[in-house]
Each structure stands twice: as C-alpha cells, then as structure tokens.
GROMACS .gro file of C-alpha atoms in nm:
model
  464
    1MET     CA    1   0.008   0.001  -0.025
    2LYS     CA    2   0.143   0.351  -0.087
    3ARG     CA    3   0.207   0.570   0.186
    4SER     CA    4  -0.048   0.825   0.030
    5ALA     CA    5  -0.306   0.566   0.053
    6LEU     CA    6  -0.216   0.493   0.418
    7ILE     CA    7  -0.234   0.879   0.494
    8ALA     CA    8  -0.582   0.931   0.304
    9ALA     CA    9  -0.732   0.635   0.513
   10LEU     CA   10  -0.609   0.788   0.845
   11LEU     CA   11  -0.732   1.131   0.762
   12VAL     CA   12  -1.113   1.013   0.672
   13PHE     CA   13  -1.184   0.961   1.063
   14SER     CA   14  -1.085   1.311   1.138
   15VAL     CA   15  -1.361   1.577   1.216
   16SER     CA   16  -1.331   1.875   0.969
   17THR     CA   17  -1.483   2.209   1.002
   18SER     CA   18  -1.699   2.378   0.740
   19ALA     CA   19  -1.563   2.686   0.629
   20ARG     CA   20  -1.918   2.801   0.511
   21THR     CA   21  -2.131   2.712   0.821
   22GLY     CA   22  -1.871   2.675   1.109
   23PHE     CA   23  -2.038   2.371   1.228
   24ALA     CA   24  -1.825   2.043   1.281
   25GLN     CA   25  -1.912   1.774   1.032
   26VAL     CA   26  -2.017   1.404   1.126
   27PRO     CA   27  -1.675   1.169   1.061
   28GLN     CA   28  -1.705   1.062   0.724
   29VAL     CA   29  -1.772   0.676   0.661
   30PRO     CA   30  -1.494   0.487   0.495
   31GLU     CA   31  -1.566   0.379   0.124
   32THR     CA   32  -1.271   0.257  -0.052
   33ARG     CA   33  -1.096  -0.096   0.015
   34ALA     CA   34  -0.796   0.088   0.143
   35GLU     CA   35  -1.007   0.308   0.396
   36ILE     CA   36  -1.179   0.009   0.540
   37GLN     CA   37  -0.900  -0.224   0.558
   38LEU     CA   38  -0.626   0.015   0.672
   39SER     CA   39  -0.363  -0.258   0.678
   40PHE     CA   40   0.007  -0.311   0.620
   41SER     CA   41  -0.077  -0.671   0.488
   42PRO     CA   42   0.007  -0.561   0.120
   43VAL     CA   43   0.364  -0.461   0.209
   44VAL     CA   44   0.374  -0.767   0.425
   45LYS     CA   45   0.290  -0.996   0.137
   46GLU     CA   46   0.535  -0.853  -0.093
   47THR     CA   47   0.829  -0.835   0.148
   48ALA     CA   48   0.792  -1.130   0.402
   49PRO     CA   49   0.881  -1.431   0.141
   50SER     CA   50   1.220  -1.262   0.116
   51VAL     CA   51   1.315  -1.315   0.477
   52VAL     CA   52   1.426  -1.621   0.624
   53ASN     CA   53   1.494  -1.822   0.931
   54ILE     CA   54   1.872  -1.911   0.995
   55TYR     CA   55   1.968  -2.199   1.218
   56ALA     CA   56   2.353  -2.213   1.296
   57SER     CA   57   2.574  -2.411   1.501
   58ARG     CA   58   2.946  -2.410   1.584
   59VAL     CA   59   3.172  -2.625   1.805
   60VAL     CA   60   3.362  -2.418   2.064
   61GLU     CA   61   3.639  -2.518   2.295
   62GLU     CA   62   3.634  -2.422   2.651
   63ARG     CA   63   3.927  -2.437   2.882
   64PHE     CA   64   3.911  -2.413   3.263
   65SER     CA   65   4.147  -2.181   3.417
   66PRO     CA   66   4.193  -2.125   3.799
   67PHE     CA   67   4.177  -1.750   3.726
   68ALA     CA   68   3.846  -1.758   3.549
   69GLY     CA   69   3.659  -1.413   3.617
   70ASP     CA   70   3.962  -1.235   3.718
   71PRO     CA   71   3.974  -0.937   3.514
   72PHE     CA   72   4.369  -0.920   3.496
   73PHE     CA   73   4.505  -1.259   3.539
   74SER     CA   74   4.253  -1.456   3.312
   75GLN     CA   75   4.408  -1.305   3.023
   76PHE     CA   76   4.732  -1.464   3.065
   77PHE     CA   77   4.653  -1.801   3.214
   78ARG     CA   78   4.414  -1.998   3.020
   79SER     CA   79   4.546  -2.347   3.050
   80GLY     CA   80   4.330  -2.636   3.171
   81PRO     CA   81   4.164  -2.927   3.038
   82ALA     CA   82   3.992  -2.851   2.709
   83ARG     CA   83   3.599  -2.939   2.650
   84GLN     CA   84   3.406  -2.897   2.338
   85ARG     CA   85   3.054  -2.844   2.310
   86VAL     CA   86   2.816  -2.721   2.022
   87GLN     CA   87   2.680  -2.358   2.055
   88ARG     CA   88   2.376  -2.308   1.857
   89SER     CA   89   2.203  -1.963   1.742
   90LEU     CA   90   1.889  -1.854   1.573
   91GLY     CA   91   1.853  -1.572   1.357
   92SER     CA   92   1.705  -1.428   1.045
   93GLY     CA   93   1.828  -1.298   0.689
   94VAL     CA   94   1.708  -1.140   0.396
   95ILE     CA   95   1.733  -1.271   0.038
   96VAL     CA   96   1.899  -0.982  -0.173
   97SER     CA   97   1.966  -1.172  -0.513
   98GLU     CA   98   1.755  -1.431  -0.686
   99ASP     CA   99   2.056  -1.665  -0.726
  100GLY     CA  100   2.072  -1.726  -0.335
  101LEU     CA  101   2.268  -1.421  -0.154
  102VAL     CA  102   2.144  -1.382   0.175
  103VAL     CA  103   2.251  -1.097   0.421
  104SER     CA  104   2.251  -1.147   0.803
  105ASN     CA  105   2.440  -1.049   1.115
  106TYR     CA  106   2.798  -1.176   1.195
  107HIS     CA  107   2.709  -1.241   1.529
  108VAL     CA  108   2.435  -1.489   1.398
  109VAL     CA  109   2.652  -1.692   1.157
  110GLY     CA  110   2.979  -1.544   1.112
  111GLU     CA  111   3.161  -1.839   1.288
  112ALA     CA  112   2.914  -2.090   1.219
  113SER     CA  113   3.045  -2.449   1.100
  114ASP     CA  114   2.697  -2.552   0.985
  115ILE     CA  115   2.424  -2.315   0.883
  116ARG     CA  116   2.077  -2.427   0.757
  117VAL     CA  117   1.843  -2.158   0.596
  118VAL     CA  118   1.467  -2.199   0.587
  119LEU     CA  119   1.239  -1.989   0.347
  120SER     CA  120   0.886  -1.873   0.440
  121ASP     CA  121   0.751  -2.133   0.181
  122LYS     CA  122   0.941  -2.419   0.419
  123ARG     CA  123   1.214  -2.495   0.159
  124GLU     CA  124   1.551  -2.548   0.289
  125TYR     CA  125   1.917  -2.482   0.190
  126LYS     CA  126   2.247  -2.506   0.322
  127GLY     CA  127   2.424  -2.187   0.352
  128GLU     CA  128   2.787  -2.091   0.347
  129VAL     CA  129   2.941  -1.751   0.452
  130ILE     CA  130   3.119  -1.617   0.160
  131LEU     CA  131   3.197  -1.268   0.300
  132ALA     CA  132   3.180  -1.121   0.673
  133ASP     CA  133   3.294  -0.855   0.893
  134LYS     CA  134   3.287  -0.892   1.271
  135GLU     CA  135   3.321  -0.520   1.316
  136ALA     CA  136   3.052  -0.404   1.054
  137ASP     CA  137   2.837  -0.727   1.204
  138VAL     CA  138   2.746  -0.812   0.847
  139ALA     CA  139   2.766  -1.147   0.676
  140VAL     CA  140   2.683  -1.261   0.328
  141LEU     CA  141   2.578  -1.645   0.288
  142ARG     CA  142   2.537  -1.820  -0.059
  143LEU     CA  143   2.263  -2.088  -0.060
  144ASP     CA  144   2.367  -2.403  -0.238
  145GLY     CA  145   2.174  -2.485  -0.525
  146ALA     CA  146   1.933  -2.189  -0.483
  147SER     CA  147   1.759  -2.007  -0.779
  148ASP     CA  148   1.450  -1.793  -0.891
  149LEU     CA  149   1.434  -1.651  -0.494
  150PRO     CA  150   1.223  -1.365  -0.398
  151ALA     CA  151   1.477  -1.125  -0.353
  152LEU     CA  152   1.413  -0.781  -0.161
  153PRO     CA  153   1.520  -0.473  -0.355
  154LEU     CA  154   1.744  -0.223  -0.173
  155ALA     CA  155   1.643   0.143  -0.103
  156ASP     CA  156   1.845   0.426  -0.040
  157SER     CA  157   1.901   0.437   0.349
  158ASP     CA  158   2.025   0.788   0.317
  159ALA     CA  159   1.678   0.923   0.173
  160LEU     CA  160   1.501   0.807   0.514
  161GLU     CA  161   1.365   1.045   0.742
  162VAL     CA  162   1.288   1.040   1.119
  163GLY     CA  163   0.902   0.954   1.129
  164ASP     CA  164   0.902   0.741   0.812
  165LEU     CA  165   0.686   0.396   0.865
  166VAL     CA  166   0.884   0.084   0.874
  167LEU     CA  167   0.812  -0.291   0.934
  168ALA     CA  168   1.050  -0.530   1.114
  169ILE     CA  169   1.040  -0.892   0.967
  170GLY     CA  170   1.230  -1.178   1.180
  171ASN     CA  171   1.185  -1.489   1.387
  172PRO     CA  172   1.194  -1.351   1.733
  173PHE     CA  173   1.233  -1.629   1.998
  174GLY     CA  174   1.183  -1.883   1.719
  175VAL     CA  175   0.798  -1.868   1.742
  176GLY     CA  176   0.808  -1.829   1.344
  177GLN     CA  177   0.815  -1.530   1.109
  178THR     CA  178   0.684  -1.206   1.278
  179VAL     CA  179   0.595  -0.847   1.150
  180SER     CA  180   0.619  -0.553   1.382
  181SER     CA  181   0.553  -0.187   1.283
  182GLY     CA  182   0.683   0.139   1.371
  183ILE     CA  183   0.862   0.441   1.280
  184VAL     CA  184   1.230   0.559   1.225
  185SER     CA  185   1.323   0.700   1.560
  186GLY     CA  186   1.649   0.831   1.464
  187LEU     CA  187   1.936   0.823   1.215
  188ALA     CA  188   2.318   0.786   1.244
  189ARG     CA  189   2.292   0.665   1.582
  190SER     CA  190   2.636   0.547   1.747
  191GLY     CA  191   2.812   0.539   2.077
  192SER     CA  192   2.890   0.318   2.376
  193ALA     CA  193   2.530   0.307   2.485
  194ILE     CA  194   2.452   0.096   2.160
  195PRO     CA  195   2.549  -0.260   2.163
  196GLY     CA  196   2.853  -0.302   1.968
  197GLY     CA  197   2.944   0.072   2.008
  198ALA     CA  198   3.036   0.158   1.646
  199GLY     CA  199   2.857   0.199   1.335
  200SER     CA  200   2.596   0.446   1.204
  201TYR     CA  201   2.278   0.265   1.289
  202ILE     CA  202   1.911   0.327   1.205
  203GLN     CA  203   1.691   0.364   1.523
  204THR     CA  204   1.333   0.220   1.522
  205ASP     CA  205   1.077   0.172   1.793
  206ALA     CA  206   0.940  -0.136   1.593
  207ALA     CA  207   0.957  -0.425   1.796
  208ILE     CA  208   1.291  -0.621   1.771
  209ASN     CA  209   1.370  -0.930   1.991
  210PRO     CA  210   1.635  -1.202   2.018
  211GLY     CA  211   1.598  -1.396   1.686
  212ASN     CA  212   1.495  -1.084   1.466
  213SER     CA  213   1.890  -1.034   1.440
  214GLY     CA  214   1.950  -1.013   1.048
  215GLY     CA  215   1.609  -0.956   0.954
  216ALA     CA  216   1.473  -0.703   0.756
  217LEU     CA  217   1.357  -0.328   0.826
  218VAL     CA  218   1.152  -0.238   0.521
  219ASP     CA  219   0.968   0.085   0.426
  220MET     CA  220   0.610   0.137   0.286
  221SER     CA  221   0.731   0.068  -0.066
  222GLY     CA  222   0.847  -0.283   0.005
  223ARG     CA  223   1.224  -0.213  -0.011
  224LEU     CA  224   1.504  -0.314   0.236
  225VAL     CA  225   1.605   0.015   0.447
  226GLY     CA  226   1.825  -0.179   0.684
  227ILE     CA  227   1.922  -0.516   0.875
  228ASN     CA  228   1.776  -0.530   1.228
  229THR     CA  229   2.097  -0.598   1.453
  230SER     CA  230   2.076  -0.500   1.810
  231ILE     CA  231   1.833  -0.357   2.085
  232LEU     CA  232   1.879  -0.135   2.367
  233SER     CA  233   1.730  -0.335   2.694
  234ARG     CA  234   1.792  -0.403   3.050
  235SER     CA  235   1.542  -0.696   3.034
  236GLY     CA  236   1.660  -0.842   2.718
  237GLY     CA  237   1.332  -0.787   2.561
  238SER     CA  238   1.219  -0.516   2.334
  239ASN     CA  239   1.176  -0.158   2.484
  240GLY     CA  240   1.117   0.033   2.174
  241ILE     CA  241   1.475   0.103   2.108
  242GLY     CA  242   1.624  -0.096   1.821
  243PHE     CA  243   1.903  -0.045   1.582
  244ALA     CA  244   1.944  -0.158   1.231
  245ILE     CA  245   2.227  -0.163   0.971
  246PRO     CA  246   2.166   0.068   0.687
  247ALA     CA  247   2.085  -0.060   0.321
  248ASN     CA  248   2.353   0.148   0.179
  249LEU     CA  249   2.613  -0.059   0.364
  250VAL     CA  250   2.452  -0.393   0.277
  251ARG     CA  251   2.464  -0.273  -0.086
  252GLU     CA  252   2.822  -0.251  -0.072
  253PHE     CA  253   2.892  -0.582   0.106
  254THR     CA  254   2.650  -0.737  -0.178
  255ARG     CA  255   2.846  -0.587  -0.461
  256GLN     CA  256   3.164  -0.705  -0.318
  257ALA     CA  257   3.041  -1.051  -0.241
  258GLU     CA  258   2.932  -1.065  -0.615
  259ALA     CA  259   3.250  -0.978  -0.729
  260GLY     CA  260   3.406  -1.250  -0.529
  261GLN     CA  261   3.558  -1.076  -0.247
  262THR     CA  262   3.615  -1.284   0.072
  263ARG     CA  263   3.724  -1.028   0.286
  264PHE     CA  264   3.523  -0.685   0.312
  265ILE     CA  265   3.767  -0.393   0.176
  266HIS     CA  266   3.683  -0.042   0.281
  267PRO     CA  267   3.854   0.272   0.204
  268TRP     CA  268   4.097   0.367   0.473
  269SER     CA  269   4.089   0.709   0.635
  270GLY     CA  270   4.419   0.712   0.811
  271VAL     CA  271   4.278   0.976   1.059
  272THR     CA  272   4.139   0.995   1.414
  273THR     CA  273   3.894   1.253   1.473
  274GLN     CA  274   3.697   1.415   1.748
  275ALA     CA  275   3.315   1.531   1.727
  276VAL     CA  276   3.243   1.897   1.741
  277ASP     CA  277   3.041   2.015   2.046
  278ASP     CA  278   2.952   2.351   2.145
  279ALA     CA  279   3.281   2.405   2.325
  280VAL     CA  280   3.485   2.298   2.048
  281ALA     CA  281   3.282   2.506   1.798
  282GLU     CA  282   3.361   2.802   1.991
  283ALA     CA  283   3.722   2.739   2.004
  284LEU     CA  284   3.743   2.695   1.666
  285GLY     CA  285   3.531   3.004   1.580
  286LEU     CA  286   3.241   2.804   1.429
  287ASP     CA  287   2.894   2.941   1.427
  288ARG     CA  288   2.746   2.609   1.525
  289PRO     CA  289   2.847   2.268   1.596
  290GLU     CA  290   2.918   2.069   1.278
  291GLY     CA  291   3.129   1.801   1.138
  292VAL     CA  292   3.435   1.626   1.297
  293VAL     CA  293   3.795   1.787   1.380
  294LEU     CA  294   4.112   1.580   1.247
  295ALA     CA  295   4.299   1.498   1.538
  296GLU     CA  296   4.573   1.307   1.400
  297LEU     CA  297   4.657   1.199   1.055
  298HIS     CA  298   4.901   0.908   0.931
  299PRO     CA  299   5.146   1.037   0.670
  300GLN     CA  300   4.995   0.821   0.406
  301SER     CA  301   4.643   0.922   0.483
  302PRO     CA  302   4.425   1.025   0.166
  303PHE     CA  303   4.316   1.342   0.378
  304ALA     CA  304   4.676   1.416   0.456
  305ALA     CA  305   4.731   1.418   0.068
  306LEU     CA  306   4.486   1.694   0.007
  307GLY     CA  307   4.696   1.939   0.250
  308LEU     CA  308   4.449   1.884   0.558
  309THR     CA  309   4.618   1.899   0.903
  310ALA     CA  310   4.520   1.818   1.248
  311GLY     CA  311   4.280   2.098   1.372
  312ASP     CA  312   4.101   2.110   1.029
  313VAL     CA  313   3.726   2.037   1.027
  314LEU     CA  314   3.560   1.785   0.785
  315LEU     CA  315   3.204   1.918   0.740
  316SER     CA  316   3.037   1.666   0.453
  317LEU     CA  317   3.168   1.370   0.239
  318ASP     CA  318   2.995   1.272  -0.089
  319GLY     CA  319   2.715   1.546  -0.028
  320GLN     CA  320   2.626   1.391   0.299
  321PRO     CA  321   2.707   1.572   0.633
  322VAL     CA  322   2.968   1.388   0.857
  323LEU     CA  323   2.792   1.385   1.211
  324SER     CA  324   3.056   1.183   1.403
  325PRO     CA  325   3.368   1.001   1.379
  326SER     CA  326   3.173   0.682   1.343
  327ASP     CA  327   2.958   0.827   1.086
  328LEU     CA  328   3.285   0.923   0.892
  329GLU     CA  329   3.384   0.555   0.874
  330TYR     CA  330   3.037   0.460   0.789
  331ARG     CA  331   3.045   0.707   0.490
  332LEU     CA  332   3.381   0.573   0.381
  333SER     CA  333   3.266   0.197   0.405
  334ILE     CA  334   2.934   0.260   0.154
  335LEU     CA  335   3.182   0.390  -0.097
  336PRO     CA  336   3.406   0.159  -0.346
  337VAL     CA  337   3.790   0.172  -0.319
  338GLY     CA  338   3.923   0.361  -0.619
  339SER     CA  339   3.647   0.595  -0.642
  340LYS     CA  340   3.669   0.963  -0.599
  341VAL     CA  341   3.414   1.162  -0.382
  342LYS     CA  342   3.385   1.539  -0.287
  343LEU     CA  343   3.417   1.672   0.053
  344SER     CA  344   3.411   2.006   0.226
  345ALA     CA  345   3.610   2.103   0.522
  346LEU     CA  346   3.731   2.413   0.716
  347ARG     CA  347   4.126   2.407   0.620
  348ALA     CA  348   4.308   2.636   0.817
  349GLY     CA  349   3.981   2.807   0.919
  350GLU     CA  350   3.870   2.862   0.530
  351PRO     CA  351   3.611   2.677   0.348
  352VAL     CA  352   3.719   2.453   0.066
  353GLU     CA  353   3.582   2.189  -0.177
  354LEU     CA  354   3.813   1.883  -0.226
  355GLU     CA  355   3.832   1.578  -0.443
  356LEU     CA  356   3.917   1.259  -0.224
  357SER     CA  357   4.067   0.956  -0.383
  358LEU     CA  358   3.938   0.658  -0.188
  359ILE     CA  359   4.234   0.395  -0.130
  360ALA     CA  360   4.263   0.064   0.078
  361ALA     CA  361   4.505   0.077   0.365
  362PRO     CA  362   4.858   0.036   0.235
  363GLY     CA  363   5.020  -0.282   0.286
  364SER     CA  364   4.674  -0.484   0.262
  365ASP     CA  365   4.841  -0.714  -0.027
  366LYS     CA  366   5.167  -0.773   0.108
  367THR     CA  367   5.185  -0.846   0.472
  368GLN     CA  368   5.499  -1.061   0.524
  369ARG     CA  369   5.427  -1.324   0.794
  370VAL     CA  370   5.738  -1.407   0.976
  371GLU     CA  371   5.730  -1.726   1.215
  372ILE     CA  372   5.972  -1.693   1.495
  373ARG     CA  373   6.147  -2.055   1.541
  374SER     CA  374   6.288  -2.076   1.888
  375THR     CA  375   6.312  -2.336   2.183
  376GLY     CA  376   6.235  -2.055   2.405
  377PRO     CA  377   5.914  -1.872   2.519
  378LEU     CA  378   5.895  -1.698   2.178
  379GLY     CA  379   5.910  -1.985   1.964
  380GLY     CA  380   5.570  -2.017   1.759
  381MET     CA  381   5.502  -1.642   1.721
  382VAL     CA  382   5.389  -1.550   1.388
  383VAL     CA  383   5.455  -1.173   1.359
  384ALA     CA  384   5.483  -0.897   1.086
  385ASP     CA  385   5.609  -0.543   1.075
  386VAL     CA  386   5.346  -0.283   1.148
  387THR     CA  387   5.180  -0.137   0.816
  388PRO     CA  388   4.872   0.079   0.793
  389ALA     CA  389   4.665  -0.229   0.692
  390LEU     CA  390   4.749  -0.385   1.036
  391ILE     CA  391   4.693  -0.069   1.194
  392ASP     CA  392   4.334  -0.048   1.046
  393GLU     CA  393   4.286  -0.429   1.094
  394TYR     CA  394   4.381  -0.437   1.479
  395GLY     CA  395   4.281  -0.078   1.569
  396LEU     CA  396   4.636   0.036   1.662
  397SER     CA  397   4.747   0.397   1.705
  398LEU     CA  398   4.833   0.570   1.387
  399LYS     CA  399   5.168   0.636   1.542
  400ALA     CA  400   5.209   0.255   1.609
  401SER     CA  401   5.526   0.093   1.464
  402GLY     CA  402   5.752  -0.204   1.524
  403VAL     CA  403   5.615  -0.573   1.530
  404VAL     CA  404   5.275  -0.691   1.556
  405LEU     CA  405   5.179  -1.017   1.666
  406LEU     CA  406   4.927  -1.202   1.415
  407GLU     CA  407   4.948  -1.564   1.570
  408ALA     CA  408   5.058  -1.746   1.870
  409GLN     CA  409   5.149  -2.096   1.864
  410GLY     CA  410   5.345  -2.369   2.064
  411ALA     CA  411   5.531  -2.222   2.383
  412SER     CA  412   5.440  -1.867   2.301
  413ALA     CA  413   5.062  -1.970   2.313
  414ARG     CA  414   5.099  -2.059   2.684
  415LEU     CA  415   5.209  -1.671   2.732
  416GLY     CA  416   4.847  -1.565   2.708
  417LEU     CA  417   4.941  -1.322   2.420
  418GLN     CA  418   4.665  -1.180   2.167
  419ARG     CA  419   4.643  -1.122   1.794
  420GLY     CA  420   4.708  -0.748   1.784
  421ASP     CA  421   4.955  -0.747   2.069
  422ARG     CA  422   5.263  -0.515   1.972
  423ILE     CA  423   5.590  -0.652   2.072
  424VAL     CA  424   5.777  -0.339   2.224
  425GLU     CA  425   6.081  -0.504   2.397
  426VAL     CA  426   6.243  -0.855   2.478
  427ASN     CA  427   6.512  -0.866   2.736
  428ASN     CA  428   6.534  -0.482   2.751
  429MET     CA  429   6.609  -0.480   2.357
  430GLU     CA  430   6.374  -0.266   2.165
  431ILE     CA  431   6.200  -0.466   1.880
  432THR     CA  432   6.138  -0.245   1.579
  433THR     CA  433   6.131  -0.518   1.293
  434ALA     CA  434   6.048  -0.894   1.278
  435GLU     CA  435   6.420  -0.955   1.228
  436ASP     CA  436   6.510  -0.796   1.570
  437LEU     CA  437   6.257  -1.037   1.737
  438GLN     CA  438   6.425  -1.332   1.543
  439LYS     CA  439   6.768  -1.247   1.656
  440VAL     CA  440   6.679  -1.201   2.051
  441ALA     CA  441   6.461  -1.520   2.020
  442ARG     CA  442   6.787  -1.696   1.934
  443GLN     CA  443   6.954  -1.608   2.246
  444ARG     CA  444   6.993  -1.843   2.546
  445SER     CA  445   6.846  -1.696   2.869
  446SER     CA  446   6.719  -1.834   3.209
  447MET     CA  447   6.486  -1.532   3.239
  448TRP     CA  448   6.301  -1.356   2.959
  449LEU     CA  449   6.138  -1.021   3.000
  450LEU     CA  450   5.870  -0.911   2.757
  451THR     CA  451   5.690  -0.566   2.724
  452VAL     CA  452   5.389  -0.593   2.525
  453ASP     CA  453   5.157  -0.298   2.406
  454ARG     CA  454   4.805  -0.402   2.406
  455GLY     CA  455   4.541  -0.139   2.290
  456GLY     CA  456   4.764   0.134   2.431
  457ARG     CA  457   4.862  -0.009   2.768
  458LEU     CA  458   5.208  -0.141   2.849
  459LEU     CA  459   5.199  -0.537   2.999
  460ARG     CA  460   5.522  -0.648   3.124
  461MET     CA  461   5.582  -1.007   3.174
  462ARG     CA  462   5.856  -1.215   3.339
  463VAL     CA  463   5.902  -1.580   3.215
  464ARG     CA  464   6.139  -1.827   3.322
   0.00000   0.00000   0.00000
C-alpha cells in the first residue's frame, strides 16, 4: 500500500470544520477498500517471502582456568583441560539476489560451522558464509543450489527521514516469522550505549527481539532499508529502542560478495577524529557545532594528501554531512575503493571543496608473515612489521610502529598473548622489526622479560 493511501485512510476519520457554516461535521464513513482495511498486509505479502530463518551451530572449545573471572590474570593464564561443546544460534536473514545471496548479522552466522536456512515456504538450503566482517556485524551467505528466489530490493537508506513508517520482519524467540510496525526514531546512531558501540545505525521503535537479528527493516514501498541487528534493553526484551544496519552498507557488502571478495575491503581514512560540540565549535570559531575535527593523520592518509592537517574540520563527504567519528567511517565504508568523492572542509579556518581519492590501507596485499623459530618462550610466534593495513585491522594507534603479533602457537601460546599485541621489548632490547625479534629469540636465557602494548596499555611479563 502506498504511503499516500495510508495517510488518506487515516484522515477520513478526522472531524473537519466547514468554512461556510462553522459547524463540525460528522466523521466520514470509509468507502474505498484501502480506507476500510487500513492494513500493512500488502507490504507484508510483498516482502515477507524474502525474509528467512537461519539455524546456525558451531563447535567451541572451553578451557578451565583457576583465574576464570579475574579481570587481569585471566587474560594470561588460560591453561586447563579443554572441553568441546556445540553452540547453537537462531536468527534471520534477507534474500538480496535471486541466485541465493542472503544477508544477515555476523553474530548470527559469522563463525558457524553448519548453517541451515529455511524460507517462508518451508524450503531449506545449506548456507555458506562467503563474506563477513565482525566489526560491521554483517555477513553474506550463499545458498547451495538456490535459484529464482524472492529477492528484496534495496532502498537508499540516506533518503530515510525520522518519522517514516517501517516494518521489522524476523523470527523472534523462534516462534515463527513475525512482523512488527513502527517508525524511524533516529538516524546515524552510534556510541557506547549501543550494543557494539560502532557504526551509524538506524533507530526504530518497531519491536525487535532476540531472533530478529539479521531480519529486514522495510519501508512502505516494500524495499529493504536496514538489517535489524541489536536492541537497547535491560530486560533482554524489546523496549522500543532497536537498531538496524543501513541498506547502503548492505549494498556495498553485496557488491563485493558478487565480485568474489572473501574479505570486506573499505576505504582507509588514516585519521582519528573528534566530534564537534559547542565548546569545540567556540574554540574553532564556528557559528554552530558541525562536522568532525581531524585530531591525528597518518602520513599516508588520503586526507593528508589533500593538505589537511590536525585541527581542520571535515564537514561533509559525498554530499552527506559527517555527524560523528563513526559516521565518517560509515560514509567511507559504503563507497568503493578506487572511486573519488567530493568533500567540504574548513582548512586553516577557510572553507574548501576538495576531491578525495579513496584507497585501501597500504600493505593490505603484502603482509610479510614471519614465524619465530626458537626453543624459548617466543617460539611459535607469527609476527609482521606494522603497516597501515595492520593498524586498520587491529585498531592500533596511527603512530604505531614495530612488530605486531598475528598468531601465537607452541610455547608462545601459553603466555596469554593475543592477536594484535605489539611486541615492544624483549630482554630490554627494543623490537623495531620482525628481524630484531628473530635475533633476540635465538638467545639463550634463563629469564625472559617481555613488554607488550595491548590497546595502548603496556604489559610487562617475566617468564622463566
């Protein structure tokens, strides 16, 4: 049903005032089918067949540790007997191509070993994840042997407005496909209060519950505007504050999946930014808070190549206002690498219009993995010299250099080190390259002193 028909149907029940007589008229009796029915069913009939139920399972290994629950020691001591168990999850997905591409959430299927997808007409397919990104919480599946499926068209989520009517379709609590209605409550939502804390989400008051994850948020034209992903709730049930991943990001994931990509590649900013509030706006001489301030730029950043420096303000990208640091990353993620977009900024206090070339993080295609071979505690480490690509992948500081841990095996696995740890010093020797680490690992020592940078915090270990 068209939005205009819904609005017209709602208006027929209002009491109007006659301009000629000044008397209130009796409410008009509904006459057309749309006025009598006043239903979302036409939209539901059109979109519900494109929403699927997903049953996923994976085998997880658990180890008992005497320090389990301790916030500090548990990250270093994980030894103990291993026990395997099957972990199952239930969620939803959306068919986005007739030949069997389905989009869902990473937290539903991202690490699953067995995926079963059930359509609304009870057909079942085996699903395989072909492209996924944990940070974006998006996964694209390919259904084995599927064809002629009811694909849902994607809307331009940037055209959404607060107050637009939307429907949320999914499989909450496993009770079966369910539809709930609401409106768009907010746009470009991000922050620590939102589960996941990142992204630029659509907020809706349409009821979203566990099992709705990966389901569709559709508009009144029957188009996909978002993928339902999380709720804000103290009880675990819907409180009318739900969040969906915008369709424009889904479109870019789908494009890369169809192109054969197995890893989501997004344009690299190479900058850290700060939101502009009233105090920052006043300090910068702005009339009102807008955009984001560039706080730090990597020398290879495409923004630095335009002559932008720390303290400059980025106002818009590709014609859309940049509302927050996470919104900037979202704006970049929905654009393909290799393209060029217009941006507006305040450079040294002067407004400028520039053209930004979108690039992948340098080093994405040439990470040199080095395995440390040693009988000491460093044996089994797989490391690499820090590159912009690894800075982006592991969320390291833009100033990070030296050596980053890619994998811990053998003796090094028992140290409690984690992927993304940066090896700073070993036995008081500064580690600047993987070759440095190889040299010190060959030494014989009864005591090993390690300094590791984890998320900007230095951890010091003493190993016998």
